[in-house]
PDB file of C-alpha atoms in Angstrom:
ATOM      1  CA  UNK O   5      21.256  -4.547  11.311  1.00  0.00           C
ATOM      2  CA  UNK O   6      18.785  -2.614   9.285  1.00  0.00           C
ATOM      3  CA  UNK O   7      15.529  -4.121   8.114  1.00  0.00           C
ATOM      4  CA  UNK O   8      12.820  -2.742   5.877  1.00  0.00           C
ATOM      5  CA  UNK O   9       9.195  -3.721   6.401  1.00  0.00           C
ATOM      6  CA  UNK O  10       6.738  -3.353   3.533  1.00  0.00           C
ATOM      7  CA  UNK O  11       3.339  -3.147   5.179  1.00  0.00           C
ATOM      8  CA  UNK O  12      -0.055  -3.292   3.467  1.00  0.00           C
ATOM      9  CA  UNK O  13      -3.039  -2.106   5.462  1.00  0.00           C
ATOM     10  CA  UNK O  14      -6.373  -2.828   3.804  1.00  0.00           C
ATOM     11  CA  UNK O  15     -10.027  -2.451   4.760  1.00  0.00           C
ATOM     12  CA  UNK O  16     -11.566  -5.776   5.815  1.00  0.00           C
ATOM     13  CA  UNK O  17     -13.149  -7.491   2.826  1.00  0.00           C
ATOM     14  CA  UNK O  18     -16.527  -7.567   4.614  1.00  0.00           C
ATOM     15  CA  UNK O  19     -16.595  -3.783   4.797  1.00  0.00           C
ATOM     16  CA  UNK O  20     -17.559  -1.303   2.120  1.00  0.00           C
ATOM     17  CA  UNK O  21     -14.677   0.658   0.652  1.00  0.00           C
ATOM     18  CA  UNK O  22     -16.173   3.955  -0.579  1.00  0.00           C
ATOM     19  CA  UNK O  23     -12.854   5.201  -1.957  1.00  0.00           C
ATOM     20  CA  UNK O  24     -12.325   2.012  -3.932  1.00  0.00           C
ATOM     21  CA  UNK O  25     -15.897   2.097  -5.195  1.00  0.00           C
ATOM     22  CA  UNK O  26     -15.501   5.698  -6.355  1.00  0.00           C
ATOM     23  CA  UNK O  27     -12.447   4.701  -8.367  1.00  0.00           C
ATOM     24  CA  UNK O  28     -14.248   1.653  -9.762  1.00  0.00           C
ATOM     25  CA  UNK O  29     -17.247   3.739 -10.862  1.00  0.00           C
ATOM     26  CA  UNK O  30     -14.993   6.211 -12.639  1.00  0.00           C
ATOM     27  CA  UNK O  31     -13.001   3.677 -14.634  1.00  0.00           C
ATOM     28  CA  UNK O  32     -15.553   3.781 -17.460  1.00  0.00           C
ATOM     29  CA  UNK O  33     -14.958   7.498 -18.006  1.00  0.00           C
ATOM     30  CA  UNK O  34     -11.317   6.675 -18.694  1.00  0.00           C
ATOM     31  CA  UNK O  35     -12.364   4.008 -21.164  1.00  0.00           C
ATOM     32  CA  UNK O  36     -11.038   1.274 -18.936  1.00  0.00           C
ATOM     33  CA  UNK O  37     -13.408  -1.652 -19.081  1.00  0.00           C
ATOM     34  CA  UNK O  38     -13.313  -5.009 -17.362  1.00  0.00           C
ATOM     35  CA  UNK O  39     -12.287  -3.762 -13.929  1.00  0.00           C
ATOM     36  CA  UNK O  40     -14.182  -5.943 -11.471  1.00  0.00           C
ATOM     37  CA  UNK O  41     -13.128  -4.634  -8.122  1.00  0.00           C
ATOM     38  CA  UNK O  42     -10.934  -1.951  -6.574  1.00  0.00           C
ATOM     39  CA  UNK O  43      -9.960  -1.713  -2.940  1.00  0.00           C
ATOM     40  CA  UNK O  44      -7.780   1.024  -1.542  1.00  0.00           C
ATOM     41  CA  UNK O  45      -5.705   0.893   1.595  1.00  0.00           C
ATOM     42  CA  UNK O  46      -2.334   2.124   2.769  1.00  0.00           C
ATOM     43  CA  UNK O  47       1.180   1.026   2.024  1.00  0.00           C
ATOM     44  CA  UNK O  48       3.841   1.794   4.619  1.00  0.00           C
ATOM     45  CA  UNK O  49       7.568   1.253   4.309  1.00  0.00           C
ATOM     46  CA  UNK O  50       9.326   1.272   7.639  1.00  0.00           C
ATOM     47  CA  UNK O  51      13.080   1.039   8.134  1.00  0.00           C
ATOM     48  CA  UNK O  52      14.043  -0.456  11.486  1.00  0.00           C
ATOM     49  CA  UNK O  53      17.374  -0.895  13.232  1.00  0.00           C
ATOM     50  CA  UNK O  54      17.334  -4.120  15.240  1.00  0.00           C
ATOM     51  CA  UNK O  55      19.640  -6.846  16.468  1.00  0.00           C
ATOM     52  CA  UNK O  56      17.779  -9.617  14.687  1.00  0.00           C
ATOM     53  CA  UNK O  57      14.912 -10.202  12.297  1.00  0.00           C
ATOM     54  CA  UNK O  58      12.875 -11.425  15.256  1.00  0.00           C
ATOM     55  CA  UNK O  59      13.385  -8.162  17.109  1.00  0.00           C
ATOM     56  CA  UNK O  60      12.566  -6.120  14.003  1.00  0.00           C
ATOM     57  CA  UNK O  61       9.399  -8.140  13.455  1.00  0.00           C
ATOM     58  CA  UNK O  62       8.320  -7.398  17.018  1.00  0.00           C
ATOM     59  CA  UNK O  63       8.740  -3.639  16.502  1.00  0.00           C
ATOM     60  CA  UNK O  64       6.769  -3.766  13.276  1.00  0.00           C
ATOM     61  CA  UNK O  65       3.984  -5.754  14.940  1.00  0.00           C
ATOM     62  CA  UNK O  66       3.653  -3.254  17.785  1.00  0.00           C
ATOM     63  CA  UNK O  67       3.693  -0.323  15.349  1.00  0.00           C
ATOM     64  CA  UNK O  68       0.967  -1.926  13.215  1.00  0.00           C
ATOM     65  CA  UNK O  69      -1.241  -2.824  16.147  1.00  0.00           C
ATOM     66  CA  UNK O  70      -0.883   0.380  18.132  1.00  0.00           C
ATOM     67  CA  UNK O  71      -0.420   3.060  15.514  1.00  0.00           C
ATOM     68  CA  UNK O  72      -0.745   2.118  11.867  1.00  0.00           C
ATOM     69  CA  UNK O  73      -3.779  -0.121  11.527  1.00  0.00           C
ATOM     70  CA  UNK O  74      -7.245   0.298  12.958  1.00  0.00           C
ATOM     71  CA  UNK O  75      -7.958  -3.371  13.481  1.00  0.00           C
ATOM     72  CA  UNK O  76     -11.686  -2.844  13.784  1.00  0.00           C
ATOM     73  CA  UNK O  77     -11.799  -1.831  10.144  1.00  0.00           C
ATOM     74  CA  UNK O  78      -8.464  -2.899   8.697  1.00  0.00           C
ATOM     75  CA  UNK O  79      -6.155  -5.839   8.478  1.00  0.00           C
ATOM     76  CA  UNK O  80      -2.433  -5.656   7.884  1.00  0.00           C
ATOM     77  CA  UNK O  81       0.242  -7.852   6.433  1.00  0.00           C
ATOM     78  CA  UNK O  82       3.903  -7.227   5.830  1.00  0.00           C
ATOM     79  CA  UNK O  83       7.119  -8.637   4.585  1.00  0.00           C
ATOM     80  CA  UNK O  84      10.400  -7.914   6.314  1.00  0.00           C
ATOM     81  CA  UNK O  85      13.674  -7.817   4.419  1.00  0.00           C
ATOM     82  CA  UNK O  86      17.219  -7.041   5.518  1.00  0.00           C
ATOM     83  CA  UNK O  87      18.330  -3.840   3.865  1.00  0.00           C
TER      84      UNK O  87
ATOM     85  CA  UNK R  22      -9.260 -14.482 -17.459  1.00  0.00           C
ATOM     86  CA  UNK R  23      -9.174 -12.637 -14.212  1.00  0.00           C
ATOM     87  CA  UNK R  24      -6.056 -10.909 -12.978  1.00  0.00           C
ATOM     88  CA  UNK R  25      -5.335  -9.142  -9.717  1.00  0.00           C
ATOM     89  CA  UNK R  26      -2.940  -6.205  -9.605  1.00  0.00           C
ATOM     90  CA  UNK R  27      -1.310  -5.264  -6.318  1.00  0.00           C
ATOM     91  CA  UNK R  28      -0.333  -1.635  -6.720  1.00  0.00           C
ATOM     92  CA  UNK R  29       1.863   0.436  -4.375  1.00  0.00           C
ATOM     93  CA  UNK R  30       1.726   4.201  -4.775  1.00  0.00           C
ATOM     94  CA  UNK R  31       4.355   6.043  -2.760  1.00  0.00           C
ATOM     95  CA  UNK R  32       5.488   9.649  -2.428  1.00  0.00           C
ATOM     96  CA  UNK R  33       8.722  10.275  -4.352  1.00  0.00           C
ATOM     97  CA  UNK R  34      11.723   9.750  -2.078  1.00  0.00           C
ATOM     98  CA  UNK R  35      12.879  13.332  -2.729  1.00  0.00           C
ATOM     99  CA  UNK R  36       9.668  14.722  -1.255  1.00  0.00           C
ATOM    100  CA  UNK R  37       8.779  15.229   2.369  1.00  0.00           C
ATOM    101  CA  UNK R  38       6.178  12.831   3.701  1.00  0.00           C
ATOM    102  CA  UNK R  39       4.444  14.645   6.582  1.00  0.00           C
ATOM    103  CA  UNK R  40       2.216  11.685   7.416  1.00  0.00           C
ATOM    104  CA  UNK R  41       5.185   9.333   7.593  1.00  0.00           C
ATOM    105  CA  UNK R  42       7.130  11.813   9.699  1.00  0.00           C
ATOM    106  CA  UNK R  43       4.246  12.175  12.130  1.00  0.00           C
ATOM    107  CA  UNK R  44       4.198   8.410  12.602  1.00  0.00           C
ATOM    108  CA  UNK R  45       7.974   8.307  12.990  1.00  0.00           C
ATOM    109  CA  UNK R  46       7.936  11.050  15.643  1.00  0.00           C
ATOM    110  CA  UNK R  47       5.292   9.216  17.628  1.00  0.00           C
ATOM    111  CA  UNK R  48       7.020   5.837  17.712  1.00  0.00           C
ATOM    112  CA  UNK R  49       8.910   6.804  20.879  1.00  0.00           C
ATOM    113  CA  UNK R  50       5.653   7.300  22.798  1.00  0.00           C
ATOM    114  CA  UNK R  51       4.819   3.680  22.038  1.00  0.00           C
ATOM    115  CA  UNK R  52       8.227   2.594  23.313  1.00  0.00           C
ATOM    116  CA  UNK R  53       9.277   1.530  19.849  1.00  0.00           C
ATOM    117  CA  UNK R  54      12.890   2.492  19.345  1.00  0.00           C
ATOM    118  CA  UNK R  55      15.194   2.038  16.390  1.00  0.00           C
ATOM    119  CA  UNK R  56      12.734   3.076  13.693  1.00  0.00           C
ATOM    120  CA  UNK R  57      14.782   5.004  11.158  1.00  0.00           C
ATOM    121  CA  UNK R  58      12.277   5.980   8.549  1.00  0.00           C
ATOM    122  CA  UNK R  59       8.568   5.701   7.776  1.00  0.00           C
ATOM    123  CA  UNK R  60       6.906   6.538   4.492  1.00  0.00           C
ATOM    124  CA  UNK R  61       3.212   6.209   3.884  1.00  0.00           C
ATOM    125  CA  UNK R  62       1.501   5.773   0.556  1.00  0.00           C
ATOM    126  CA  UNK R  63      -1.438   3.845  -0.826  1.00  0.00           C
ATOM    127  CA  UNK R  64      -1.962   0.215  -1.617  1.00  0.00           C
ATOM    128  CA  UNK R  65      -4.564  -0.648  -4.242  1.00  0.00           C
ATOM    129  CA  UNK R  66      -5.799  -4.085  -5.211  1.00  0.00           C
ATOM    130  CA  UNK R  67      -7.541  -4.124  -8.554  1.00  0.00           C
ATOM    131  CA  UNK R  68      -9.248  -7.148 -10.103  1.00  0.00           C
ATOM    132  CA  UNK R  69      -9.345  -6.999 -13.903  1.00  0.00           C
ATOM    133  CA  UNK R  70     -11.030  -9.188 -16.476  1.00  0.00           C
ATOM    134  CA  UNK R  71      -8.846  -9.353 -19.600  1.00  0.00           C
ATOM    135  CA  UNK R  72      -7.969 -11.681 -22.445  1.00  0.00           C
ATOM    136  CA  UNK R  73      -4.290 -11.796 -21.602  1.00  0.00           C
ATOM    137  CA  UNK R  74      -1.795 -10.617 -19.034  1.00  0.00           C
ATOM    138  CA  UNK R  75      -0.622  -8.023 -21.539  1.00  0.00           C
ATOM    139  CA  UNK R  76      -4.090  -6.572 -21.873  1.00  0.00           C
ATOM    140  CA  UNK R  77      -4.589  -6.561 -18.105  1.00  0.00           C
ATOM    141  CA  UNK R  78      -1.245  -4.799 -17.647  1.00  0.00           C
ATOM    142  CA  UNK R  79      -2.325  -2.115 -20.085  1.00  0.00           C
ATOM    143  CA  UNK R  80      -5.541  -1.448 -18.151  1.00  0.00           C
ATOM    144  CA  UNK R  81      -3.624  -1.223 -14.883  1.00  0.00           C
ATOM    145  CA  UNK R  82      -1.087   1.176 -16.423  1.00  0.00           C
ATOM    146  CA  UNK R  83      -3.810   3.505 -17.696  1.00  0.00           C
ATOM    147  CA  UNK R  84      -5.632   3.388 -14.355  1.00  0.00           C
ATOM    148  CA  UNK R  85      -2.426   4.225 -12.464  1.00  0.00           C
ATOM    149  CA  UNK R  86      -1.426   7.044 -14.771  1.00  0.00           C
ATOM    150  CA  UNK R  87      -4.820   8.672 -15.205  1.00  0.00           C
ATOM    151  CA  UNK R  88      -6.571   8.041 -11.935  1.00  0.00           C
ATOM    152  CA  UNK R  89      -4.649   6.425  -9.111  1.00  0.00           C
ATOM    153  CA  UNK R  90      -1.242   8.084  -8.953  1.00  0.00           C
ATOM    154  CA  UNK R  91      -0.356  11.751  -9.062  1.00  0.00           C
ATOM    155  CA  UNK R  92       2.913  11.357 -10.897  1.00  0.00           C
ATOM    156  CA  UNK R  93       4.157  14.794  -9.917  1.00  0.00           C
ATOM    157  CA  UNK R  94       4.345  13.653  -6.321  1.00  0.00           C
ATOM    158  CA  UNK R  95       4.055   9.885  -6.428  1.00  0.00           C
ATOM    159  CA  UNK R  96       5.506   6.869  -8.131  1.00  0.00           C
ATOM    160  CA  UNK R  97       3.750   3.550  -8.546  1.00  0.00           C
ATOM    161  CA  UNK R  98       4.724  -0.053  -8.980  1.00  0.00           C
ATOM    162  CA  UNK R  99       2.646  -3.162  -9.189  1.00  0.00           C
ATOM    163  CA  UNK R 100       2.652  -6.883  -9.599  1.00  0.00           C
ATOM    164  CA  UNK R 101       0.030  -8.634 -11.668  1.00  0.00           C
ATOM    165  CA  UNK R 102      -1.082 -12.157 -10.891  1.00  0.00           C
ATOM    166  CA  UNK R 103      -3.699 -14.387 -12.474  1.00  0.00           C
ATOM    167  CA  UNK R 104      -6.458 -14.979  -9.958  1.00  0.00           C
TER     168      UNK R 104
END
């Protein structure tokens, strides 16, 4: 069975996000007012072939922990759907 | 009212995604098998103060089109929730 994980990897809320702040500061030059906060992270879509949702979830977990997210600075969350 | 937009900005499916391919190629070294495809884009959370959901949506649209997404190479989608 094929599953698709939609993974969001974001900087921890306690940490500064210079990229997000740069975007926030520049909103006014685009005449966009009322933006309170911007945080920028990564979005990963990952298609996995696995026997069960449980098995697919395990692969996604390992990929997030070992390769995709730097857990010192980032947290991740994902949803897993059958394709 | 405060709204929070969760924005995903991804490379167009027709385009190569070198970052995603690099991750895909390295999965085997982590003993993760069965990964078929990986694509990497950006995830942006944006908090907006606006009088209505319609107004908030407009701000998010302008921000995506003018600042966040490069529409030649990327497409964006978002969900907007009241905080």
